[in-house]
XYZ file of C-alpha atoms in Angstrom:
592
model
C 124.059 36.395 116.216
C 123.622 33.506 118.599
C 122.510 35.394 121.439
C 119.455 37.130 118.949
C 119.081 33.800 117.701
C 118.605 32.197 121.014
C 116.611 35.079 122.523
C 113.929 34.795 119.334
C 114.073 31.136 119.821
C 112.953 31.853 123.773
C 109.842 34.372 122.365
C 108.707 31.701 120.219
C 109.153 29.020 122.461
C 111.415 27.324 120.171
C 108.626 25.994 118.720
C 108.825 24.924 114.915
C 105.354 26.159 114.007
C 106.256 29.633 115.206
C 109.128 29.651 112.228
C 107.437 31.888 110.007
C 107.464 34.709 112.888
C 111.205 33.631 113.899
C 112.090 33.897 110.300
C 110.913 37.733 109.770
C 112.360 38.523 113.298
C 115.626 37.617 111.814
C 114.907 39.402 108.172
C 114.255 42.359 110.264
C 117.585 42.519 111.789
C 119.729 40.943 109.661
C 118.216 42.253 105.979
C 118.402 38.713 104.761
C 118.461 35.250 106.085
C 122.013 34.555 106.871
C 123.382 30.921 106.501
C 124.224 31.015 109.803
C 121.284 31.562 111.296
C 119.648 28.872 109.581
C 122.039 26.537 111.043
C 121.571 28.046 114.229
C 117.732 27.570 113.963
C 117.779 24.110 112.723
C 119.915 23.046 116.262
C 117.571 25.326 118.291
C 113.899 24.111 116.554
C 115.329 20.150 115.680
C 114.407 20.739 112.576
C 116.208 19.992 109.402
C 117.692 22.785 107.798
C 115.610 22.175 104.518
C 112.513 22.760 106.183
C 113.759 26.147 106.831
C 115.220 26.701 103.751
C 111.884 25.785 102.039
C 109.849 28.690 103.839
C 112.784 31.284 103.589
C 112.294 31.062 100.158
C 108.818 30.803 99.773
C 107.671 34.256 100.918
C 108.269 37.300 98.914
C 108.954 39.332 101.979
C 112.156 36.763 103.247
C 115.801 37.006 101.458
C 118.388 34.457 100.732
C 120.644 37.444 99.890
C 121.072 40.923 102.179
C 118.519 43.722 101.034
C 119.406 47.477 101.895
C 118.938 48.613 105.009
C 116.248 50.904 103.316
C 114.465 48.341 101.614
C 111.861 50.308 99.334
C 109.339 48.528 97.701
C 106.687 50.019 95.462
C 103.522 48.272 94.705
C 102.592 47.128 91.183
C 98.997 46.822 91.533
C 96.527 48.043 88.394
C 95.320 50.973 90.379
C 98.972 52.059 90.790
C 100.441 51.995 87.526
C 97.003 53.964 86.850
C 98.566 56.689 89.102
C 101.758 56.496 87.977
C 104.088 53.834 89.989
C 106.226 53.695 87.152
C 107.502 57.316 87.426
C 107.779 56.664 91.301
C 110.440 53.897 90.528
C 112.103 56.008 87.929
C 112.403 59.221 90.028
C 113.752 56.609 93.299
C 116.188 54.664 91.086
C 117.651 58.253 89.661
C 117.983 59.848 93.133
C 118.876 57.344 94.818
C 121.909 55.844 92.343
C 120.101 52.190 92.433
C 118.669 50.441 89.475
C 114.904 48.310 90.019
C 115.491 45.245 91.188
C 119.468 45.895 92.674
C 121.126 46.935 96.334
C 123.026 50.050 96.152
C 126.718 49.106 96.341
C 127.017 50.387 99.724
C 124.242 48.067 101.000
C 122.009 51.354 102.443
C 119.427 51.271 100.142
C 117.300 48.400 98.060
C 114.650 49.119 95.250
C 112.428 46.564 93.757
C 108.618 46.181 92.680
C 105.815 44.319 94.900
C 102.154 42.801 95.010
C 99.456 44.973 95.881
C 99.938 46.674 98.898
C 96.541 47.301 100.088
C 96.298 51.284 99.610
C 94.453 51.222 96.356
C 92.842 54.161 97.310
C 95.613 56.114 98.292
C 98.601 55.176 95.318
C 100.949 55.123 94.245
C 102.098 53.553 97.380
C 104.906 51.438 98.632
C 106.698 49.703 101.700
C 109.995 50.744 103.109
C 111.213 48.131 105.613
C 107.494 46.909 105.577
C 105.876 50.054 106.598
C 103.623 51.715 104.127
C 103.886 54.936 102.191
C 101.334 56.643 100.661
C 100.223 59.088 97.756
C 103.648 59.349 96.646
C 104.329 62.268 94.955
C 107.164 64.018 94.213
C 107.504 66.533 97.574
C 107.447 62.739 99.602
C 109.851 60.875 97.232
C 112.464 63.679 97.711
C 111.752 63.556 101.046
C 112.243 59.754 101.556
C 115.450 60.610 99.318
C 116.981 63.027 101.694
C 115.967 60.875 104.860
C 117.842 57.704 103.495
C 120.775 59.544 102.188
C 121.369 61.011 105.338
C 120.670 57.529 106.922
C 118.078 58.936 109.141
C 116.465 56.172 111.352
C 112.888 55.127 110.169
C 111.525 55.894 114.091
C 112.705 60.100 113.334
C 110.708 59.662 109.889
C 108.128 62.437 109.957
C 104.912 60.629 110.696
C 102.974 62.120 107.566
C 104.971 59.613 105.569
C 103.271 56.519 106.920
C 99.654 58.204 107.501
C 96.880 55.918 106.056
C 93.584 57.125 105.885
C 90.491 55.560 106.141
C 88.474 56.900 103.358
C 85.258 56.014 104.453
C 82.713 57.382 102.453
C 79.566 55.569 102.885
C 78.808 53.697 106.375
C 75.938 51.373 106.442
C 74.265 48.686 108.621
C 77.627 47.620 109.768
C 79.979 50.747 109.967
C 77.003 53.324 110.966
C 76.469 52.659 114.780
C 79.738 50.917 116.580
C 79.464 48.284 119.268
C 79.962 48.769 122.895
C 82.498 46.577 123.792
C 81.266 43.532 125.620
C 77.812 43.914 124.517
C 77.817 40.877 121.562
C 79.066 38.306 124.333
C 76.363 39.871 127.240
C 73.940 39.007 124.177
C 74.980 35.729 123.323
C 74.939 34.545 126.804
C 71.903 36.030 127.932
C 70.167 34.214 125.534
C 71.685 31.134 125.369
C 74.886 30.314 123.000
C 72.266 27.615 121.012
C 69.782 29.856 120.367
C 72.514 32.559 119.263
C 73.718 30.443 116.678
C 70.007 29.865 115.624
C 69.764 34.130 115.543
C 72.983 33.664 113.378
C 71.782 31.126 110.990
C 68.106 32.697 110.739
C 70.560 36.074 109.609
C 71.174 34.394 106.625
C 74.730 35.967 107.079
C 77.463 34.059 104.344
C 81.073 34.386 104.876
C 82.245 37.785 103.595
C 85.694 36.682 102.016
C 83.974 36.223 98.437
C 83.101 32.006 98.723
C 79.749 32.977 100.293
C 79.409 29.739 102.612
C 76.830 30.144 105.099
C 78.683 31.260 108.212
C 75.979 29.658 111.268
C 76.556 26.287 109.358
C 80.457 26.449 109.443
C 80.464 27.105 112.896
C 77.609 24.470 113.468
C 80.234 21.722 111.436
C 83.187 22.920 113.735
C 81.072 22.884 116.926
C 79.417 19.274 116.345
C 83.175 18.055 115.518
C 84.085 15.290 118.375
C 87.506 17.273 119.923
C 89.071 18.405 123.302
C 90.429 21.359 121.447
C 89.448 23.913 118.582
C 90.358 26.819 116.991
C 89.739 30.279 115.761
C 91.269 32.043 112.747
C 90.260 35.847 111.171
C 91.556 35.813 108.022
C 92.992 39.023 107.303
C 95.515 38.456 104.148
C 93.287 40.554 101.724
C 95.879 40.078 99.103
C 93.449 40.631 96.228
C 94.638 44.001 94.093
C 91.917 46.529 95.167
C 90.547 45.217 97.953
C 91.361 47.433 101.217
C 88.370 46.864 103.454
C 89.666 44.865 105.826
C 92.505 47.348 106.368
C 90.170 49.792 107.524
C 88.227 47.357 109.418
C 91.282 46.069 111.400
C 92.194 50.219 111.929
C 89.124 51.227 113.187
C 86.988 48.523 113.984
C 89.297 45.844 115.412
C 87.660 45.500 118.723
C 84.203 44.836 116.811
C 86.245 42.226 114.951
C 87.563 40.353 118.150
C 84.944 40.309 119.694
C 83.197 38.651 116.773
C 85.786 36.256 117.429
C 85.453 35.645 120.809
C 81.514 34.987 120.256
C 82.650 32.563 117.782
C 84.718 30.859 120.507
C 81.755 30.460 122.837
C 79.711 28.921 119.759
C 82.041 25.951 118.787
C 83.800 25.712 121.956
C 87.423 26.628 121.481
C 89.857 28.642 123.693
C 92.686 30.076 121.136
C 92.098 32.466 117.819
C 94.462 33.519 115.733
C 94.549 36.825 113.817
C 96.806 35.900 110.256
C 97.712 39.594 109.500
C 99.287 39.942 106.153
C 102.607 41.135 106.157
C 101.952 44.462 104.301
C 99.491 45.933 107.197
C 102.389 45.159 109.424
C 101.847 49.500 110.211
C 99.039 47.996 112.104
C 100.570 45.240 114.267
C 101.408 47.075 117.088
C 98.090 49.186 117.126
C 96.236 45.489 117.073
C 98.452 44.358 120.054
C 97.462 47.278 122.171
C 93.506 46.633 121.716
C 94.563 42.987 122.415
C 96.248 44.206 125.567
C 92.968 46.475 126.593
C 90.506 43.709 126.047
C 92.570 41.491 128.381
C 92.323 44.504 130.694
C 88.519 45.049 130.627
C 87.846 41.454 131.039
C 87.141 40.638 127.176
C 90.038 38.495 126.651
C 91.711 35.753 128.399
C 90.510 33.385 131.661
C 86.706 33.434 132.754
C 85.760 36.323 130.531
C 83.184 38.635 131.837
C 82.574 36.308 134.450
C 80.909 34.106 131.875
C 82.910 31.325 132.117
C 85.123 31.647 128.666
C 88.240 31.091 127.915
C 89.513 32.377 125.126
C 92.578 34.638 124.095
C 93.603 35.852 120.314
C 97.438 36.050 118.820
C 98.610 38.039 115.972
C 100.516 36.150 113.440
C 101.953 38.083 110.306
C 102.226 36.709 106.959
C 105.012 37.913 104.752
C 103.979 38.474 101.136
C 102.305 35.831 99.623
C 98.851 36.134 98.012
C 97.926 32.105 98.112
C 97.575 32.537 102.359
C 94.465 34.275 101.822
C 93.244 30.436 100.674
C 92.104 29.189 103.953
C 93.982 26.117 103.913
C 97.169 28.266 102.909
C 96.500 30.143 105.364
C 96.756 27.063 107.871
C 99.990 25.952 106.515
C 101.480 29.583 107.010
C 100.054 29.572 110.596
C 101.696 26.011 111.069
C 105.044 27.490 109.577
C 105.260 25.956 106.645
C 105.007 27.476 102.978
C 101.407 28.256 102.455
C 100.355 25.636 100.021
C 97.048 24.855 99.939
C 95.731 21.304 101.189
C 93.706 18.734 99.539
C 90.593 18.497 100.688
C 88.611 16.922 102.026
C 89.306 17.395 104.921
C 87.826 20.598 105.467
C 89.397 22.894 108.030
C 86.114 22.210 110.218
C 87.073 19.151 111.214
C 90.620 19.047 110.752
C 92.353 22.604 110.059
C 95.022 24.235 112.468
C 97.511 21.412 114.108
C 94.865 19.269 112.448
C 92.015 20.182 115.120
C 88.776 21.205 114.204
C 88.894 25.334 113.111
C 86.924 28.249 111.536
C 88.362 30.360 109.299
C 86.468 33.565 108.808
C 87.043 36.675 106.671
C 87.701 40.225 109.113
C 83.677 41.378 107.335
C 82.033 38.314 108.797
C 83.484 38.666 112.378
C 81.909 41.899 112.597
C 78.921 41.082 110.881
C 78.492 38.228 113.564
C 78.947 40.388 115.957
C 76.167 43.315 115.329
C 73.525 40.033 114.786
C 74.694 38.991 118.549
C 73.075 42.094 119.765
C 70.494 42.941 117.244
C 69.328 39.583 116.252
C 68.829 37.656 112.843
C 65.711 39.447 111.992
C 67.496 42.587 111.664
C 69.907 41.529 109.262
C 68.088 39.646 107.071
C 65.619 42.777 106.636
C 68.331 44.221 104.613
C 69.451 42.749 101.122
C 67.651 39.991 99.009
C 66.318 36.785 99.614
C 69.432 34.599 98.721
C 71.966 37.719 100.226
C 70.977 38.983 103.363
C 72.831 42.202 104.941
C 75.269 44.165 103.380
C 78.567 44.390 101.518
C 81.335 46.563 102.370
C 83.389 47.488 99.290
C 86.961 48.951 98.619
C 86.509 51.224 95.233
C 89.146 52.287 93.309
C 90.407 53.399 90.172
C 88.767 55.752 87.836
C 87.028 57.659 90.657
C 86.849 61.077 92.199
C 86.217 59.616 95.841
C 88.100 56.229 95.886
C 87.855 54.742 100.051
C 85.097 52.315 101.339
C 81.199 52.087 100.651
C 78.850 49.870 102.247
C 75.712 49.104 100.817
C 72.477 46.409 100.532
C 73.142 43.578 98.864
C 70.489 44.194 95.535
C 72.450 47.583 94.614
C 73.239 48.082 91.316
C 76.724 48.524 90.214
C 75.642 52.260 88.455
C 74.634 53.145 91.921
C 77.786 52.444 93.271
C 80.002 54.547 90.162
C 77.712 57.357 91.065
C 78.351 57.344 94.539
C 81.822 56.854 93.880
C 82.111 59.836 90.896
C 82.444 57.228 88.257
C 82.348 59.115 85.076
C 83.011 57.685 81.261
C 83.319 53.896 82.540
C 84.641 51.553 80.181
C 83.970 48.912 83.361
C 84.676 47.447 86.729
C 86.315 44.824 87.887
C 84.717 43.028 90.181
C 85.836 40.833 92.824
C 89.664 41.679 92.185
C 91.348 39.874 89.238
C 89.972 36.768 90.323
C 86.269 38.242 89.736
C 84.628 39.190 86.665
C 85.188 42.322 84.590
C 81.727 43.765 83.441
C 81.260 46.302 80.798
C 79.466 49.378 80.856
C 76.680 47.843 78.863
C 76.091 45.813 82.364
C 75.469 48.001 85.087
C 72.524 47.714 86.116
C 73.508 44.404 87.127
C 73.167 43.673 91.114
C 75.662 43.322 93.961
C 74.398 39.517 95.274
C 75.559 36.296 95.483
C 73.300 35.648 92.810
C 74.622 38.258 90.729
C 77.719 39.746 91.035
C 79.509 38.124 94.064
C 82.301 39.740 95.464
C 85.147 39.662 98.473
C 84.522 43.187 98.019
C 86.495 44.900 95.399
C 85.978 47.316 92.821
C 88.448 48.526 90.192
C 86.649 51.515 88.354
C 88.316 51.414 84.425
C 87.272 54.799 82.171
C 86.987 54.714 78.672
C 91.096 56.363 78.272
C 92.325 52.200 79.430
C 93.501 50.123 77.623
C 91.587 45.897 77.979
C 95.006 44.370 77.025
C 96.720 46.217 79.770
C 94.658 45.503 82.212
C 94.306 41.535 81.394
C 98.454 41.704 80.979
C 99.000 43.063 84.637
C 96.536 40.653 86.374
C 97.637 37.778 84.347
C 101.688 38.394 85.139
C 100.037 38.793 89.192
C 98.835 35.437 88.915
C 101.768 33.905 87.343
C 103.877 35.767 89.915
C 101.875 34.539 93.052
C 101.384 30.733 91.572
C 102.683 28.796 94.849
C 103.905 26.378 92.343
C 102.807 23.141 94.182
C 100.232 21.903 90.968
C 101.746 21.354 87.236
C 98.313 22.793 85.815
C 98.877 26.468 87.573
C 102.698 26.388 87.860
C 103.215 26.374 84.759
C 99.659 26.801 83.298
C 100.065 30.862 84.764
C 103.229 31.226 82.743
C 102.186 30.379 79.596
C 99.014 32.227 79.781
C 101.402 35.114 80.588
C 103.688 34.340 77.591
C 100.745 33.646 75.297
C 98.788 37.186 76.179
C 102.170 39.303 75.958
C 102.721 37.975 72.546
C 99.466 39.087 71.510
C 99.401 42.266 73.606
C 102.713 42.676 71.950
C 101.492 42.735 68.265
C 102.906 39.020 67.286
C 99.863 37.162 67.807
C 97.344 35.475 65.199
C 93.915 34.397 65.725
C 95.400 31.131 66.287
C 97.206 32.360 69.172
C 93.940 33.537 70.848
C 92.601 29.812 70.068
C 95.711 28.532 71.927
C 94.858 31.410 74.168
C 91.238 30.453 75.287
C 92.555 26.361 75.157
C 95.268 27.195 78.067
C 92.541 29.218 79.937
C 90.390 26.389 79.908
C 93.280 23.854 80.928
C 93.801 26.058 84.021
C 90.868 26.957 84.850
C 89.646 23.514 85.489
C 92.964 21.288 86.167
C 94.340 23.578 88.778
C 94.452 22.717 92.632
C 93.351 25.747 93.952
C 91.152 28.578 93.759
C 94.265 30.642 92.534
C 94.621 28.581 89.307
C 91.054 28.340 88.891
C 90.539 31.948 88.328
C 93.461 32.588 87.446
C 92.348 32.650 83.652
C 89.255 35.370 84.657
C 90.824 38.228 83.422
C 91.151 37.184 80.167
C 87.815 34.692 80.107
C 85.572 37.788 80.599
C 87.451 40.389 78.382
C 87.594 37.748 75.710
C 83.752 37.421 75.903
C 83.004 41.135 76.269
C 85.702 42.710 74.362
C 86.820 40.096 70.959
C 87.375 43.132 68.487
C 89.961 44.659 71.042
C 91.558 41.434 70.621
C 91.305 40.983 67.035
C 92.162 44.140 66.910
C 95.771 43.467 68.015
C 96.596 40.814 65.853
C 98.671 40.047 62.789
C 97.179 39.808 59.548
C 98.821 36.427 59.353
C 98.388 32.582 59.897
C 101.708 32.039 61.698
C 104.664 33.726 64.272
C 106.842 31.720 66.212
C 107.253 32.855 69.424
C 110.453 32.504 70.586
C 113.819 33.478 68.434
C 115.705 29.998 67.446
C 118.244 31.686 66.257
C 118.615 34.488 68.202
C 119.066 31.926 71.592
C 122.025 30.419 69.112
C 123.762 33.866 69.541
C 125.634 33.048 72.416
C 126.980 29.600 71.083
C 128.398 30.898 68.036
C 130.015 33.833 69.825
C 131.373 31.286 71.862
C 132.531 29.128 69.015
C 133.433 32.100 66.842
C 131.010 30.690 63.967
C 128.621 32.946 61.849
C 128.279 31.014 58.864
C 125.544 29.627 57.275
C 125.315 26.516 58.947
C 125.462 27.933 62.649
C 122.178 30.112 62.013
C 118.877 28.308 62.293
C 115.726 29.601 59.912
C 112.255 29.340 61.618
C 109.639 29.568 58.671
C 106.436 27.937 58.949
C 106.143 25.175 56.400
C-alpha cells in the first residue's frame, strides 16, 4: 500500500487540493478508504488526518468500510422507479444472494441504491464500479449476474452493457451545424477579443445552468478583476434528476465545449480551466482526455495556441457523488479538495473563486453557446428566442414519453409543443427544471419556455395521468433530504422534517393540521436556508400544494390529531431490557 500510496501522491503532486482525485484513486483500488492509507496520506500531503477524514466521508461515492469488488449501484431517480428500478434491485439482491444496502459475505459483490445517474432517458440504469448500465432488463441483469459470479473482469464485460446513447431527437441552432475546430478562436482574434465580448454581450446569451446570469457580464466582472492569475471552470455536475444534456454534450460535442472555454480564456485573461466532471459520467473520462490530448496536438490547447499568443490548457477533475457541487461555489470547494459546501457570498467567484483568484464558472450549454456566437456573431443569436431570452434551450425529456433523449428549441416554445414532439400523451404534468423547478399542470401548457416564463437548467420530467402527486413530491423531497450537505441548521435539518412531515401524510396519518405544519416548514426552508439547495428544496411540494390541494386533502384523516412518532413503542426495548410490561412501564399518547 505505500508504494500505491506514494506513486498517487507523485501524480498529484502531493498536493492537498488534488485530495479529492487521490481519494477515489485509492477507493478504486482498495474498495474503501483504508485507515492506513489515511495515515499514509496525512504524512505524504502535511495535512491533518481530519481533513481527510472530513472529505472521505462527505461524498457518496467514497467508503469508510470495504464495498464489493462489484459494487452495483442502481439509481433511484423518479424516472426510474417509473420504469421499474425497484424490480431491478429485487431480481439483483435474489440472484446475487445480497440484500440492498449489504456486501455479500465473501466481499465480491455490493448492492445499494444511488442519486440520479444521468440516463433518464435510458432507465432503469445503474453504476457498477462507477461505470454506467443501461435499460436494464432482465436478459442484462442475468447477464451482469453470470459475469460477477464467475468474477469476470469488468475490461472482458461485453461492451453492449455500458453503451449510452445519445438520443438526440431534435437539433437546433446549437446541435444542427458543428464547429470546425479552431474556427471560434480564428474569430475572436480576428476581430479583436474586446469587440468579441461586445458580439457576446449584444447575443443576449444568459448562463445555461438554470440561474440565467448574463454570461458577457460575468466574464466582463472576471476580466476587469485586478489579478496576475485567473481561472476557468465548465461545470459539468448535472446532478439534477432528469437532466442529461450535458452528458450528451460532453459525448459528442466536447471539442465545441473546450473550445468555448478556451475563448473564454482569451476574454478574461487566464491560462488554466478546469472541467469538474461528475463522478457518474466517469464512462466518459477517458474519451474527454483523448480530445484533450488531440487539441494539444492540433495546436488548440496548451503554449502559444494557434500562433495567437494564448496560453491556456484544461484538466479533468471528477466529482464523486454529491449533488450540492453543481452549486458553483461547491463546486470550488470540491475542486480545492475539500467537501463541497457552498461559500458565503459575497465574494462572488468573479473576483475571488478557485484558490481564491478571480474565476468563471459556466454551465457545459453556455460554453458551446459562446462558442457558435464567436463565429456567427451576436446578431445571429439574438434573432432566435424572445426579447428577454435570446437563443435556444437544449432540454433532456423524460418520463411519460414515447421518444425520451434531447430537444432543442427557441426560447418562446410552448411546453404542449414540446409533449408533442416528445409523444406526450394523457399528461397529468411536467416537471420543470428538475425537482428544484416547478411542476405545472396540464391546465398550463401553453405556458412558454423563457426566463420570463418557465426557466429551466433544462429538464423535463413528463408525468401521465396513471401517477400518483404524493409519490412524486415523496421521492424528490427524500432526494433533497438525502443530498442536504448539512453545513446550515435551516436545510440540515429543515429537509428531514419536510421528509418526515410529507411521509406521514403520504402515509395516511396526517390531518389538515399536518399540511399547515407542512406549508410552515416549507416556508422556514425555503427562505432560512444557505443555499440554493435548501431554497428549493421545498418546490416540490410548494407547487403541488398550489395546483393539486384535493389530492392532498384527499389523503388525510378525518381527524384533528395523530402523533407521529410511537412513545410507547420506542419504550419497547427498555422494558424488554428491564423485563417490565406492566402498567406503569407503557406510556399512553392521547391528545388532550
Amino acid at each position: 500500500m505505500k508504494t500505491f500510496i506514494q506513486t498517487v501522491l507523485a501524480e498529484a503532486d502531493a498536493q492537498a487540493v488534488n485530495l479529492l482525485q487521490i481519494l477515489r484513486a485509492v477507493q478504486a483500488r482498495y474498495q474503501h478508504i483504508p485507515e492506513e492509507a489515511i495515515e499514509l496520506l496525512a504524512e505524504g500531503l502535511s495535512i491533518p488526518r481530519t481533513q481527510i477524514l472530513g472529505v472521505a466521508e462527505f461524498y457518496s461515492f467514497l467508503h469508510m468500510t470495504p464495498q464489493g469488488r462489484y459494487d452495483l449501484l442502481i439509481s433511484d431517480s423518479i424516472t426510474d422507479r417509473m420504469l421499474g428500478n425497484q424490480f431491478v434491485l429485487d431480481y439483483l439482491a435474489e440472484r446475487l444472494a445480497v440484500q440492498v444496502g449489504q456486501v455479500r459475505a465473501d466481499s465480491l459483490v455490493s448492492l445499494n441504491r444511488t442519486s440520479c445517474t444521468g440516463m433518464c432517458d435510458q432507465g432503469p440504469a445503474g453504476l457498477v464500479n462507477g461505470l454506467a448500465l443501461t435499460s436494464l432488463d432482465i436478459a442484462r441483469l442475468e447477464e451482469i449476474v453470470e459475469l460477477v459470479n464467475q468474477q469476470t473482469p469488468l475490461s472482458q464485460w461485453p461492451a453492449t452493457l455500458f453503451a449510452v446513447a445519445d438520443n438526440i431527437h431534435r437539433p437546433g441552432l446549437l446541435l444542427s451545424e458543428p464547429l470546425v475546430a479552431g474556427d471560434a478562436l480564428r474569430a475572436a482574434f480576428g476581430r479583436g477579443l474586446s469587440e468579441t465580448l461586445e458580439e457576446l454581450d449584444r447575443s443576449g446569451l444568459r448562463g445555461r445552468g438554470g440561474a440565467g446570469f448574463k454570461t458577457a457580464v460575468k466574464w466582463r466582472f472576471c476580466a476587469d478583476e485586478p489579478a496576475d492569475t485567473r481561472f476557468v471552470v465548465c461545470n459539468a455536475d448535472e446532478g439534477e434528476p432528469g437532466t442529461f444534456k450535458d452528458r450528451v454534450l460532453l459525448n459528442s460535442y466536447a471539442g465545441q465545449v473546450f473550445e468555448g472555454m478556451t475563448l473564454a480564456a482569451a476574454l478574461i485573461g487566464a491560462q488554466q480551466g478546469f472541467l469538474y466532471l461528475r463522478g457518474e459520467y466517469l464512462h466518459l473520462h477517458e474519451q474527454l482526455q483523448g480530445v484533450l490530448t488531440e487539441r494539444r496536438a492540433s495546436g488548440l490547447l496548451g503554449e502559444n495556441i494557434l500562433g495567437l499568443g494564448l496560453n491556456f490548457d484544461i484538466e479533468i477533475r471528477l466529482g464523486a457523488g454529491a449533488y450540492i457541487c453543481g452549486e458553483e461555489s461547491a463546486l470550488i470547494e470540491s475542486l480545492e479538495g475539500k467537501p463541497g459546501i457552498p461559500r458565503n457570498r459575497p465574494p462572488y467567484p468573479v473576483t475571488s473563486g478557485y484558490l481564491n483568484k478571480p474565476t468563471i464558472v459556466n454551465n457545459v450549454e453556455t460554453f458551446l453557446a459562446a462558442a457558435h456566437i464567436a463565429v456567427r456573431g451576436g446578431a445571429w443569436f439574438a434573432a432566435v428566442g424572445t426579447e428577454k431570452s435570446a437563443g435556444t434551450k437544449i432540454l433532456s425529456i423524460s418520463g411519460d414519453c414515447a421518444r425520451p433523449g434531447i430537444y432543442e428549441y427557441p426560447f418562446g416554445t410552448r411546453i404542449r409543443q414540446v409533449l408533442e414532439d416528445c409523444g406526450a400523451v394523457d399528461v397529468l404534468g411536467v416537471q420543470i427544471g428538475g425537482p428544484s423547478g416547478t411542476f405545472i399542470s396540464n391546465r398550463e401548457l401553453d405556458r412558454a419556455l423563457a426566463f420570463e416564463d418557465l426557466a429551466t437548467g433544462g429538464s423535463f420530467i413528463v408525468f401521465d395521468c396513471s401517477r400518483d402527486i404524493l409519490r412524486i413530491v415523496q421521492n424528490f423531497t427524500h432526494f433533497f433530504a438525502h443530498e442536504s450537505c448539512g453545513f446550515c441548521t435551516p436545510c440540515r435539518v429543515g429537509t428531514s422534517l419536510l421528509k418526515k412531515q410529507l411521509d406521514k401524510i403520504v402515509d395516511g396519518h396526517g390531518s389538515a393540521g399536518d399540511v399547515v405544519e407542512l406549508e410552515n416548514l416549507c416556508q422556514l426552508v425555503k427562505h432560512h436556508s444557505h443555499c440554493g439547495l435548501g431554497q428549493t428544496a421545498a418546490n416540490p411540494i410548494l407547487s403541488t400544494l398550489e395546483r393539486y390541494p384535493d389530492v392532498y386533502e384527499k389523503q388525510l384523516k378525518q381527524i384533528s390529531y395523530e402523533p407521529g412518532f410511537d412513545l410507547d413503542g420506542a419504550l419497547a426495548i427498555a422494558r424488554r431490557m428491564a423485563h417490565r410490561d406492566d402498567a406503569a412501564a407503557h406510556l399512553s399518547q392521547l391528545e388532550d
